[in-house]
Amino acid sequence: MVTEPAELLKIEFIEGGLRLSGEIDASCVASLASSLNPLPGTSGDVAINLANIRFIDSSGLRELIDAHQRAERSGRRVLMTDPSPVVVRLF
């Protein structure tokens, strides 16, 4: 588990992917990037649970898109599961 300063973003590795909680912005996106590159697991879909995200900016969206594109190149998928209302609005 990786936790950013001031508990901005909490990243938990769960079976099949990640659970993210808190806020995703430019100050913590590097931790998210390092958790997603390489993608968790060796094959199959990677689920990213976004139920507890209170804020996400364009840098967070960019990292999720990058992870999706890396997954596609390797024949995998990134699934955004249970997005919070702020995530839905950004998407």
Short mmCIF file of N, CA and C in Angstrom, two decimals:
data_model
loop_
_atom_site.label_atom_id
_atom_site.label_comp_id
_atom_site.label_asym_id
_atom_site.label_seq_id
_atom_site.Cartn_x
_atom_site.Cartn_y
_atom_site.Cartn_z
N MET A 1 0.84 -1.18 0.00
CA MET A 1 0.00 0.00 0.00
C MET A 1 0.89 1.24 0.00
N VAL A 2 0.52 2.22 -0.80
CA VAL A 2 1.24 3.49 -0.89
C VAL A 2 0.28 4.57 -0.42
N THR A 3 0.75 5.43 0.47
CA THR A 3 -0.07 6.55 0.93
C THR A 3 0.72 7.83 0.72
N GLU A 4 0.10 8.78 0.08
CA GLU A 4 0.73 10.07 -0.19
C GLU A 4 0.69 10.94 1.07
N PRO A 5 1.56 11.96 1.14
CA PRO A 5 1.54 12.89 2.27
C PRO A 5 0.14 13.49 2.45
N ALA A 6 -0.21 13.71 3.71
CA ALA A 6 -1.50 14.30 4.07
C ALA A 6 -2.66 13.42 3.61
N GLU A 7 -2.38 12.13 3.38
CA GLU A 7 -3.44 11.20 3.00
C GLU A 7 -4.21 11.66 1.76
N LEU A 8 -3.55 12.37 0.84
CA LEU A 8 -4.22 12.85 -0.35
C LEU A 8 -4.74 11.70 -1.19
N LEU A 9 -3.89 10.72 -1.46
CA LEU A 9 -4.29 9.56 -2.26
C LEU A 9 -3.83 8.29 -1.56
N LYS A 10 -4.75 7.38 -1.36
CA LYS A 10 -4.44 6.09 -0.79
C LYS A 10 -4.60 5.05 -1.90
N ILE A 11 -3.56 4.26 -2.10
CA ILE A 11 -3.55 3.23 -3.14
C ILE A 11 -3.42 1.88 -2.46
N GLU A 12 -4.41 1.03 -2.68
CA GLU A 12 -4.38 -0.31 -2.11
C GLU A 12 -4.35 -1.32 -3.26
N PHE A 13 -3.45 -2.28 -3.17
CA PHE A 13 -3.42 -3.37 -4.14
C PHE A 13 -4.41 -4.42 -3.67
N ILE A 14 -5.38 -4.73 -4.51
CA ILE A 14 -6.39 -5.74 -4.21
C ILE A 14 -6.33 -6.80 -5.30
N GLU A 15 -6.99 -7.91 -5.05
CA GLU A 15 -7.00 -8.96 -6.06
C GLU A 15 -7.58 -8.42 -7.36
N GLY A 16 -6.81 -8.52 -8.42
CA GLY A 16 -7.27 -8.07 -9.73
C GLY A 16 -7.02 -6.61 -10.03
N GLY A 17 -6.38 -5.86 -9.12
CA GLY A 17 -6.12 -4.47 -9.43
C GLY A 17 -5.84 -3.59 -8.24
N LEU A 18 -6.45 -2.39 -8.26
CA LEU A 18 -6.21 -1.36 -7.26
C LEU A 18 -7.52 -0.79 -6.73
N ARG A 19 -7.48 -0.32 -5.48
CA ARG A 19 -8.56 0.48 -4.91
C ARG A 19 -7.95 1.83 -4.57
N LEU A 20 -8.53 2.89 -5.12
CA LEU A 20 -8.02 4.24 -4.88
C LEU A 20 -9.00 5.00 -3.99
N SER A 21 -8.46 5.79 -3.07
CA SER A 21 -9.28 6.60 -2.17
C SER A 21 -8.65 7.97 -2.03
N GLY A 22 -9.47 8.99 -1.94
CA GLY A 22 -8.97 10.34 -1.71
C GLY A 22 -9.01 11.20 -2.95
N GLU A 23 -7.90 11.87 -3.21
CA GLU A 23 -7.80 12.84 -4.30
C GLU A 23 -6.66 12.49 -5.22
N ILE A 24 -6.90 12.67 -6.52
CA ILE A 24 -5.85 12.44 -7.52
C ILE A 24 -5.61 13.75 -8.23
N ASP A 25 -4.42 14.30 -8.03
CA ASP A 25 -4.03 15.53 -8.73
C ASP A 25 -2.54 15.47 -9.05
N ALA A 26 -2.02 16.54 -9.58
CA ALA A 26 -0.63 16.57 -10.03
C ALA A 26 0.37 16.28 -8.91
N SER A 27 0.00 16.58 -7.66
CA SER A 27 0.94 16.37 -6.56
C SER A 27 1.13 14.90 -6.20
N CYS A 28 0.22 14.03 -6.62
CA CYS A 28 0.33 12.63 -6.24
C CYS A 28 0.22 11.67 -7.41
N VAL A 29 0.10 12.19 -8.61
CA VAL A 29 -0.10 11.31 -9.77
C VAL A 29 1.12 10.42 -10.04
N ALA A 30 2.30 10.83 -9.61
CA ALA A 30 3.49 9.99 -9.81
C ALA A 30 3.37 8.66 -9.06
N SER A 31 2.78 8.69 -7.88
CA SER A 31 2.56 7.44 -7.13
C SER A 31 1.57 6.54 -7.84
N LEU A 32 0.53 7.13 -8.40
CA LEU A 32 -0.44 6.35 -9.16
C LEU A 32 0.24 5.75 -10.39
N ALA A 33 1.05 6.56 -11.06
CA ALA A 33 1.76 6.07 -12.25
C ALA A 33 2.66 4.89 -11.91
N SER A 34 3.38 4.98 -10.81
CA SER A 34 4.29 3.88 -10.45
C SER A 34 3.52 2.64 -10.02
N SER A 35 2.28 2.80 -9.55
CA SER A 35 1.46 1.65 -9.18
C SER A 35 0.84 0.98 -10.41
N LEU A 36 0.75 1.72 -11.50
CA LEU A 36 0.13 1.19 -12.71
C LEU A 36 1.13 0.84 -13.81
N ASN A 37 2.41 1.09 -13.58
CA ASN A 37 3.40 0.78 -14.61
C ASN A 37 4.58 0.08 -13.96
N PRO A 38 4.70 -1.23 -14.11
CA PRO A 38 3.86 -2.07 -14.97
C PRO A 38 2.49 -2.30 -14.34
N LEU A 39 1.55 -2.72 -15.18
CA LEU A 39 0.21 -3.02 -14.69
C LEU A 39 0.25 -4.15 -13.67
N PRO A 40 -0.60 -4.07 -12.65
CA PRO A 40 -0.64 -5.16 -11.67
C PRO A 40 -1.01 -6.49 -12.32
N GLY A 41 -0.44 -7.57 -11.82
CA GLY A 41 -0.71 -8.89 -12.37
C GLY A 41 0.03 -9.13 -13.66
N THR A 42 -0.07 -10.34 -14.14
CA THR A 42 0.65 -10.68 -15.37
C THR A 42 -0.26 -10.88 -16.56
N SER A 43 -1.56 -11.04 -16.31
CA SER A 43 -2.49 -11.22 -17.41
C SER A 43 -3.90 -10.86 -16.93
N GLY A 44 -4.81 -10.79 -17.87
CA GLY A 44 -6.20 -10.51 -17.54
C GLY A 44 -6.47 -9.03 -17.29
N ASP A 45 -7.73 -8.77 -16.96
CA ASP A 45 -8.17 -7.41 -16.72
C ASP A 45 -7.58 -6.84 -15.43
N VAL A 46 -7.41 -5.53 -15.40
CA VAL A 46 -6.97 -4.82 -14.21
C VAL A 46 -8.12 -3.92 -13.79
N ALA A 47 -8.68 -4.17 -12.61
CA ALA A 47 -9.79 -3.36 -12.10
C ALA A 47 -9.24 -2.24 -11.23
N ILE A 48 -9.74 -1.04 -11.46
CA ILE A 48 -9.38 0.11 -10.63
C ILE A 48 -10.66 0.62 -10.00
N ASN A 49 -10.80 0.39 -8.69
CA ASN A 49 -11.99 0.80 -7.96
C ASN A 49 -11.86 2.28 -7.61
N LEU A 50 -12.81 3.07 -8.07
CA LEU A 50 -12.78 4.52 -7.90
C LEU A 50 -13.92 5.04 -7.03
N ALA A 51 -14.52 4.18 -6.22
CA ALA A 51 -15.68 4.56 -5.41
C ALA A 51 -15.38 5.65 -4.40
N ASN A 52 -14.15 5.68 -3.89
CA ASN A 52 -13.80 6.62 -2.82
C ASN A 52 -12.95 7.79 -3.28
N ILE A 53 -13.03 8.12 -4.55
CA ILE A 53 -12.29 9.29 -5.05
C ILE A 53 -13.15 10.53 -4.86
N ARG A 54 -12.59 11.51 -4.13
CA ARG A 54 -13.30 12.77 -3.85
C ARG A 54 -12.97 13.85 -4.86
N PHE A 55 -11.83 13.72 -5.54
CA PHE A 55 -11.40 14.72 -6.52
C PHE A 55 -10.45 14.05 -7.50
N ILE A 56 -10.56 14.40 -8.77
CA ILE A 56 -9.60 13.95 -9.77
C ILE A 56 -9.48 15.05 -10.81
N ASP A 57 -8.24 15.37 -11.17
CA ASP A 57 -8.02 16.40 -12.19
C ASP A 57 -7.51 15.76 -13.48
N SER A 58 -7.14 16.60 -14.43
CA SER A 58 -6.72 16.09 -15.74
C SER A 58 -5.46 15.25 -15.67
N SER A 59 -4.59 15.49 -14.70
CA SER A 59 -3.37 14.66 -14.59
C SER A 59 -3.74 13.24 -14.17
N GLY A 60 -4.73 13.09 -13.31
CA GLY A 60 -5.21 11.77 -12.93
C GLY A 60 -5.88 11.07 -14.10
N LEU A 61 -6.69 11.80 -14.83
CA LEU A 61 -7.34 11.24 -16.02
C LEU A 61 -6.29 10.78 -17.02
N ARG A 62 -5.26 11.59 -17.22
CA ARG A 62 -4.20 11.23 -18.17
C ARG A 62 -3.53 9.92 -17.77
N GLU A 63 -3.28 9.73 -16.49
CA GLU A 63 -2.63 8.49 -16.04
C GLU A 63 -3.54 7.29 -16.24
N LEU A 64 -4.83 7.45 -16.01
CA LEU A 64 -5.76 6.35 -16.26
C LEU A 64 -5.83 6.00 -17.74
N ILE A 65 -5.80 7.02 -18.59
CA ILE A 65 -5.79 6.79 -20.04
C ILE A 65 -4.50 6.09 -20.45
N ASP A 66 -3.36 6.53 -19.92
CA ASP A 66 -2.08 5.87 -20.23
C ASP A 66 -2.11 4.40 -19.83
N ALA A 67 -2.66 4.09 -18.65
CA ALA A 67 -2.75 2.70 -18.21
C ALA A 67 -3.64 1.90 -19.14
N HIS A 68 -4.74 2.48 -19.55
CA HIS A 68 -5.65 1.83 -20.50
C HIS A 68 -4.93 1.51 -21.81
N GLN A 69 -4.17 2.47 -22.32
CA GLN A 69 -3.45 2.27 -23.59
C GLN A 69 -2.36 1.21 -23.46
N ARG A 70 -1.64 1.19 -22.34
CA ARG A 70 -0.62 0.14 -22.12
C ARG A 70 -1.29 -1.23 -22.06
N ALA A 71 -2.43 -1.30 -21.39
CA ALA A 71 -3.15 -2.57 -21.28
C ALA A 71 -3.59 -3.05 -22.66
N GLU A 72 -4.14 -2.17 -23.45
CA GLU A 72 -4.58 -2.56 -24.80
C GLU A 72 -3.44 -3.11 -25.63
N ARG A 73 -2.28 -2.48 -25.54
CA ARG A 73 -1.12 -2.95 -26.33
C ARG A 73 -0.69 -4.35 -25.93
N SER A 74 -0.99 -4.75 -24.70
CA SER A 74 -0.60 -6.08 -24.25
C SER A 74 -1.78 -7.06 -24.22
N GLY A 75 -2.88 -6.68 -24.86
CA GLY A 75 -4.04 -7.56 -24.93
C GLY A 75 -4.85 -7.64 -23.64
N ARG A 76 -4.73 -6.64 -22.80
CA ARG A 76 -5.45 -6.61 -21.52
C ARG A 76 -6.43 -5.43 -21.52
N ARG A 77 -7.20 -5.33 -20.46
CA ARG A 77 -8.12 -4.21 -20.29
C ARG A 77 -7.97 -3.62 -18.90
N VAL A 78 -8.17 -2.31 -18.80
CA VAL A 78 -8.28 -1.64 -17.51
C VAL A 78 -9.75 -1.29 -17.33
N LEU A 79 -10.32 -1.75 -16.24
CA LEU A 79 -11.73 -1.51 -15.95
C LEU A 79 -11.86 -0.54 -14.80
N MET A 80 -12.54 0.58 -15.02
CA MET A 80 -12.79 1.55 -13.96
C MET A 80 -14.08 1.13 -13.28
N THR A 81 -13.99 0.65 -12.03
CA THR A 81 -15.16 0.12 -11.36
C THR A 81 -15.70 1.07 -10.32
N ASP A 82 -17.01 1.10 -10.20
CA ASP A 82 -17.72 1.84 -9.16
C ASP A 82 -17.24 3.29 -9.04
N PRO A 83 -17.24 4.04 -10.16
CA PRO A 83 -16.74 5.41 -10.09
C PRO A 83 -17.61 6.31 -9.22
N SER A 84 -16.96 7.17 -8.45
CA SER A 84 -17.69 8.14 -7.62
C SER A 84 -18.30 9.20 -8.55
N PRO A 85 -19.23 9.99 -8.05
CA PRO A 85 -19.83 11.04 -8.88
C PRO A 85 -18.82 12.01 -9.48
N VAL A 86 -17.75 12.35 -8.76
CA VAL A 86 -16.76 13.28 -9.34
C VAL A 86 -16.01 12.62 -10.49
N VAL A 87 -15.77 11.32 -10.40
CA VAL A 87 -15.10 10.60 -11.50
C VAL A 87 -16.02 10.53 -12.71
N VAL A 88 -17.28 10.23 -12.48
CA VAL A 88 -18.25 10.16 -13.56
C VAL A 88 -18.32 11.52 -14.28
N ARG A 89 -18.35 12.59 -13.52
CA ARG A 89 -18.41 13.93 -14.11
C ARG A 89 -17.18 14.20 -14.97
N LEU A 90 -15.99 13.82 -14.51
CA LEU A 90 -14.78 14.06 -15.29
C LEU A 90 -14.76 13.20 -16.55
N PHE A 91 -15.18 11.94 -16.44
CA PHE A 91 -15.19 11.06 -17.62
C PHE A 91 -16.19 11.59 -18.63
#
